mmCIF file of C-alpha atoms in Angstrom:
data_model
loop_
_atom_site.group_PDB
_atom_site.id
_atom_site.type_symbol
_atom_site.label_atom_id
_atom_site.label_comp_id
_atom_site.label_asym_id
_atom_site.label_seq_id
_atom_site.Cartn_x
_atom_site.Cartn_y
_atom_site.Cartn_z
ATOM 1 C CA UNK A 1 0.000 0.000 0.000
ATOM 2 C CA UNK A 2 1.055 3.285 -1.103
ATOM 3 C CA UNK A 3 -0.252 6.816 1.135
ATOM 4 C CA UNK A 4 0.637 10.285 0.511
ATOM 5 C CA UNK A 5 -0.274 12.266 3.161
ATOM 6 C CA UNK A 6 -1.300 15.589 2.687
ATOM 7 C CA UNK A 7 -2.180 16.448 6.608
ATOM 8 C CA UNK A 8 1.142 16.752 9.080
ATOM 9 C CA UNK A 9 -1.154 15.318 11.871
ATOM 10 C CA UNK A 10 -2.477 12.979 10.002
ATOM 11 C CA UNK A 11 0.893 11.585 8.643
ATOM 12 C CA UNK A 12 2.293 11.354 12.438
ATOM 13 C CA UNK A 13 -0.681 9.175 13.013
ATOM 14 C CA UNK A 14 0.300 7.092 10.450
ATOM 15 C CA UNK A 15 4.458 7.083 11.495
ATOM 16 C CA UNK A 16 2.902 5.843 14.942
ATOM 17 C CA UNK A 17 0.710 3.195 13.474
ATOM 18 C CA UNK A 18 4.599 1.830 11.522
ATOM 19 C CA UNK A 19 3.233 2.509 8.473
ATOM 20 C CA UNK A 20 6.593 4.883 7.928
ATOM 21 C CA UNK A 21 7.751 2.812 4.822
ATOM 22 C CA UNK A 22 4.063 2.825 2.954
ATOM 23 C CA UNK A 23 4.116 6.338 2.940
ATOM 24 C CA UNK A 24 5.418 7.980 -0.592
ATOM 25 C CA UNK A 25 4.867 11.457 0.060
ATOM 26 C CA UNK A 26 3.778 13.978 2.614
ATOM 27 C CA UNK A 27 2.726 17.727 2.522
ATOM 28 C CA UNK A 28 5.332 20.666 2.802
ATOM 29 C CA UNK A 29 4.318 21.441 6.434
ATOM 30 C CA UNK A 30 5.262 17.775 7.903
ATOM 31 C CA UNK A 31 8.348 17.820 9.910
ATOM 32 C CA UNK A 32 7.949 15.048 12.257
ATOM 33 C CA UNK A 33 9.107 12.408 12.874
ATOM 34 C CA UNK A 34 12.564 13.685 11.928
ATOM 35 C CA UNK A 35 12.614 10.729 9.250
ATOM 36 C CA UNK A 36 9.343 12.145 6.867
ATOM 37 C CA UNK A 37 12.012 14.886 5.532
ATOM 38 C CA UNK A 38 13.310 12.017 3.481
ATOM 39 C CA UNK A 39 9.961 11.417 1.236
ATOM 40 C CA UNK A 40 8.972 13.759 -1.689
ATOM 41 C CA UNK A 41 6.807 16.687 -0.446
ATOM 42 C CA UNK A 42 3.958 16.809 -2.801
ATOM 43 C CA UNK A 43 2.499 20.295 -1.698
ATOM 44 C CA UNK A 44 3.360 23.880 -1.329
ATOM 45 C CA UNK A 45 2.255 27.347 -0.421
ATOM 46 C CA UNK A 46 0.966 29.702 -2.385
ATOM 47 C CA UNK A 47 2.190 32.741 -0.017
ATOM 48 C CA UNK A 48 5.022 34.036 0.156
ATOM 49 C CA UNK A 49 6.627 33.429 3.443
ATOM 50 C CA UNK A 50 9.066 36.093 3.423
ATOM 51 C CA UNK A 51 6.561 39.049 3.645
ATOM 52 C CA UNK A 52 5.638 40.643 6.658
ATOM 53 C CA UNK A 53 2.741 39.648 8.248
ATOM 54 C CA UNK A 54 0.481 41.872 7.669
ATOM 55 C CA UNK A 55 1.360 41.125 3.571
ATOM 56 C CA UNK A 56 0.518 37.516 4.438
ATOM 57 C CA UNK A 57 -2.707 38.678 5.469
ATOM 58 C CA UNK A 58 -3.367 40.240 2.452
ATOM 59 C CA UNK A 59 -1.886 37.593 0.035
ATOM 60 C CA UNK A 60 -4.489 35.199 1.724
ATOM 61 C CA UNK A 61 -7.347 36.997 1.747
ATOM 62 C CA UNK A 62 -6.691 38.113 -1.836
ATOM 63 C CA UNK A 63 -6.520 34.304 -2.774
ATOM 64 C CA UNK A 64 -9.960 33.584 -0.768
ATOM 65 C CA UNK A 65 -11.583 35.972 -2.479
ATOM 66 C CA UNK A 66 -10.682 34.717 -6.053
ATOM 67 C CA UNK A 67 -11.922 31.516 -4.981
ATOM 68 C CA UNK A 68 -7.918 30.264 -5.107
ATOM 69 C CA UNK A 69 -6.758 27.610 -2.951
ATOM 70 C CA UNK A 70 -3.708 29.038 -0.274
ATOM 71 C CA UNK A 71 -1.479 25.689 -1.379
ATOM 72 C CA UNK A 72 -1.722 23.342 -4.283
ATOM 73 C CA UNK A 73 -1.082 20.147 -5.154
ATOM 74 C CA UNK A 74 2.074 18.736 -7.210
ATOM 75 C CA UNK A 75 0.289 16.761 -9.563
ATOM 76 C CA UNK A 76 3.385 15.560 -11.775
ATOM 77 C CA UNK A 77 4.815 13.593 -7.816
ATOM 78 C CA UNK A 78 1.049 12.720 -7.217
ATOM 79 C CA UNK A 79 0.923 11.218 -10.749
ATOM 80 C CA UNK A 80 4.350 9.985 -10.459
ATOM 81 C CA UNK A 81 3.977 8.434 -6.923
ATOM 82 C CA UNK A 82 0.593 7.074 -7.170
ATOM 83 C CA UNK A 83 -0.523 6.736 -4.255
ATOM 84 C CA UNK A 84 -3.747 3.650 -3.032
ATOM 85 C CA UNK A 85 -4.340 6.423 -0.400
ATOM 86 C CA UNK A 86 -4.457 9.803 0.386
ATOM 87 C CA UNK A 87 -4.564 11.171 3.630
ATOM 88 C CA UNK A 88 -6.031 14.953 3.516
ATOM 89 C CA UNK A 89 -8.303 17.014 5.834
ATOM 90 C CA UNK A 90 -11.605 19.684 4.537
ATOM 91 C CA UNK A 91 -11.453 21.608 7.578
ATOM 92 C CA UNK A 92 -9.391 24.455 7.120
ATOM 93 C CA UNK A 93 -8.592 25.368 3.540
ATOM 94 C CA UNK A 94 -6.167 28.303 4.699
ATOM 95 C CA UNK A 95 -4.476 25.024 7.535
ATOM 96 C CA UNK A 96 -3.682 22.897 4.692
ATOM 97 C CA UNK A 97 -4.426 21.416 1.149
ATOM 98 C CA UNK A 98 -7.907 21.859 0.203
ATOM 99 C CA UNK A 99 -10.492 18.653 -0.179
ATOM 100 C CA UNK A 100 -11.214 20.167 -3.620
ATOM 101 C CA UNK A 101 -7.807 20.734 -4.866
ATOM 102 C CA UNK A 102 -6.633 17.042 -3.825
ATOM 103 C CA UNK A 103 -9.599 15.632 -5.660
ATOM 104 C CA UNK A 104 -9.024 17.957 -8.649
ATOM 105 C CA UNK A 105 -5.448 16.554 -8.601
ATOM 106 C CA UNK A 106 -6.373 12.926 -8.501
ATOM 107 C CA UNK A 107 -9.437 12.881 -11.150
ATOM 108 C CA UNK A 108 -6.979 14.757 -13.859
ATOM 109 C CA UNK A 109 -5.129 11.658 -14.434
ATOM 110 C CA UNK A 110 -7.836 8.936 -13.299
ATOM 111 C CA UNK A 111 -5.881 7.869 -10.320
ATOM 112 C CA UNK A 112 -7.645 5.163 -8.013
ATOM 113 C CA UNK A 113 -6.406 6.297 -5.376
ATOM 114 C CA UNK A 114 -9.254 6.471 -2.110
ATOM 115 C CA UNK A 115 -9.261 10.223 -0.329
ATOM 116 C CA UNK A 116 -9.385 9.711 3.169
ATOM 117 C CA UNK A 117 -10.439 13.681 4.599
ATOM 118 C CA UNK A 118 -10.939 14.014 7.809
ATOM 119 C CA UNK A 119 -12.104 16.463 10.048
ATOM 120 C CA UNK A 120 -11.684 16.478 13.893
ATOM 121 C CA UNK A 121 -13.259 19.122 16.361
ATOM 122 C CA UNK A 122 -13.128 17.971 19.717
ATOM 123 C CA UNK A 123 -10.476 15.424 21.446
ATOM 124 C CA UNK A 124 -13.223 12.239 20.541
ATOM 125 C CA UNK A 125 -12.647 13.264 17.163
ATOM 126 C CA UNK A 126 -9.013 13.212 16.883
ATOM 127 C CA UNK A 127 -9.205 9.569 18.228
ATOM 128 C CA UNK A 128 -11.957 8.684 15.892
ATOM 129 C CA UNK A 129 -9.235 10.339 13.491
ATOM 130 C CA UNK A 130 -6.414 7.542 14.418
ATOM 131 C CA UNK A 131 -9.362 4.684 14.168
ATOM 132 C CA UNK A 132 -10.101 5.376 10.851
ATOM 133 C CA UNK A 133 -6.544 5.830 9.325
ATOM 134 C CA UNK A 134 -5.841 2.365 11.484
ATOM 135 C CA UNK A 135 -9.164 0.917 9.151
ATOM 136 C CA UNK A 136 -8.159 2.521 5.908
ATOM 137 C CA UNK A 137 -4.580 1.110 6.179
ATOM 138 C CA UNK A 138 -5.323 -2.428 7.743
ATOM 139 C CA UNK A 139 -3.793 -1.312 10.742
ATOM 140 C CA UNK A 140 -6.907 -1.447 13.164
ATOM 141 C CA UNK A 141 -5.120 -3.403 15.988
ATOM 142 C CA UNK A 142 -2.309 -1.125 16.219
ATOM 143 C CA UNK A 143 -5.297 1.867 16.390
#
């Protein structure tokens, strides 16, 4: 099984679960465990993180309003990697990846890969959130 991870939560969930050599790729913002550094980062930022932060600010609510996602997807490593699942999030578009943008990605070049979005709010949630990346990835016991 092949997972790209899109979520840095969610791919610490899945380090902890030892699924560290299934996973092909990871978003820009995952920096832990110290190891994910080595795997192709298949996301970036669309902001500039050099401005001040009040520019930030405006470079993100200038990309809102167009209707433009804050990161994007690297289709050619998506295509390139492909990935059985991906491991995203549709909570926060300005947090991470958008829900859209990841499916956009993965129905331009008929991958079969399954999304796996997820979306905790309270502390239940987040362990709900471990329980169903343990089910998606056959690793239920270690969940």
């Amino acid at each position: 099984m092949k997972i790209a991870s899109l979520l840095a939560s969610n791919t610490e969930i899945a380090y902890a679960l030892g699924l560290e050599n299934h996973i092909v790729g990871v978003s820009h913002e995952c920096d832990y465990p110290h190891q994910v550094n080595q795997k192709p980062v298949l996301t970036r930022s669309k902001i500039d993180p050099s401005k001040s932060s009040r520019e930030i600010d405006q470079q993100v609510k200038t990309l809102l309003k167009s209707a433009l996602s804050v990161y994007e997807v690297d289709e050619t490593k998506l295509r390139e990697l492909k990935p059985d699942v991906i491991l995203t999030q549709d909570q926060c578009e300005v947090c991470a990846v958008s829900l859209k943008d990841v499916e956009e990605a993965v129905n331009k070049f008929i991958c079969q890969a399954k999304i796996v979005s997820l979306k905790p709010e309270t502390f239940d949630d987040i362990l709900k959130t471990i329980e169903i990346i343990g089910y998606e990835t056959k690793k239920e016991k270690e969940a």
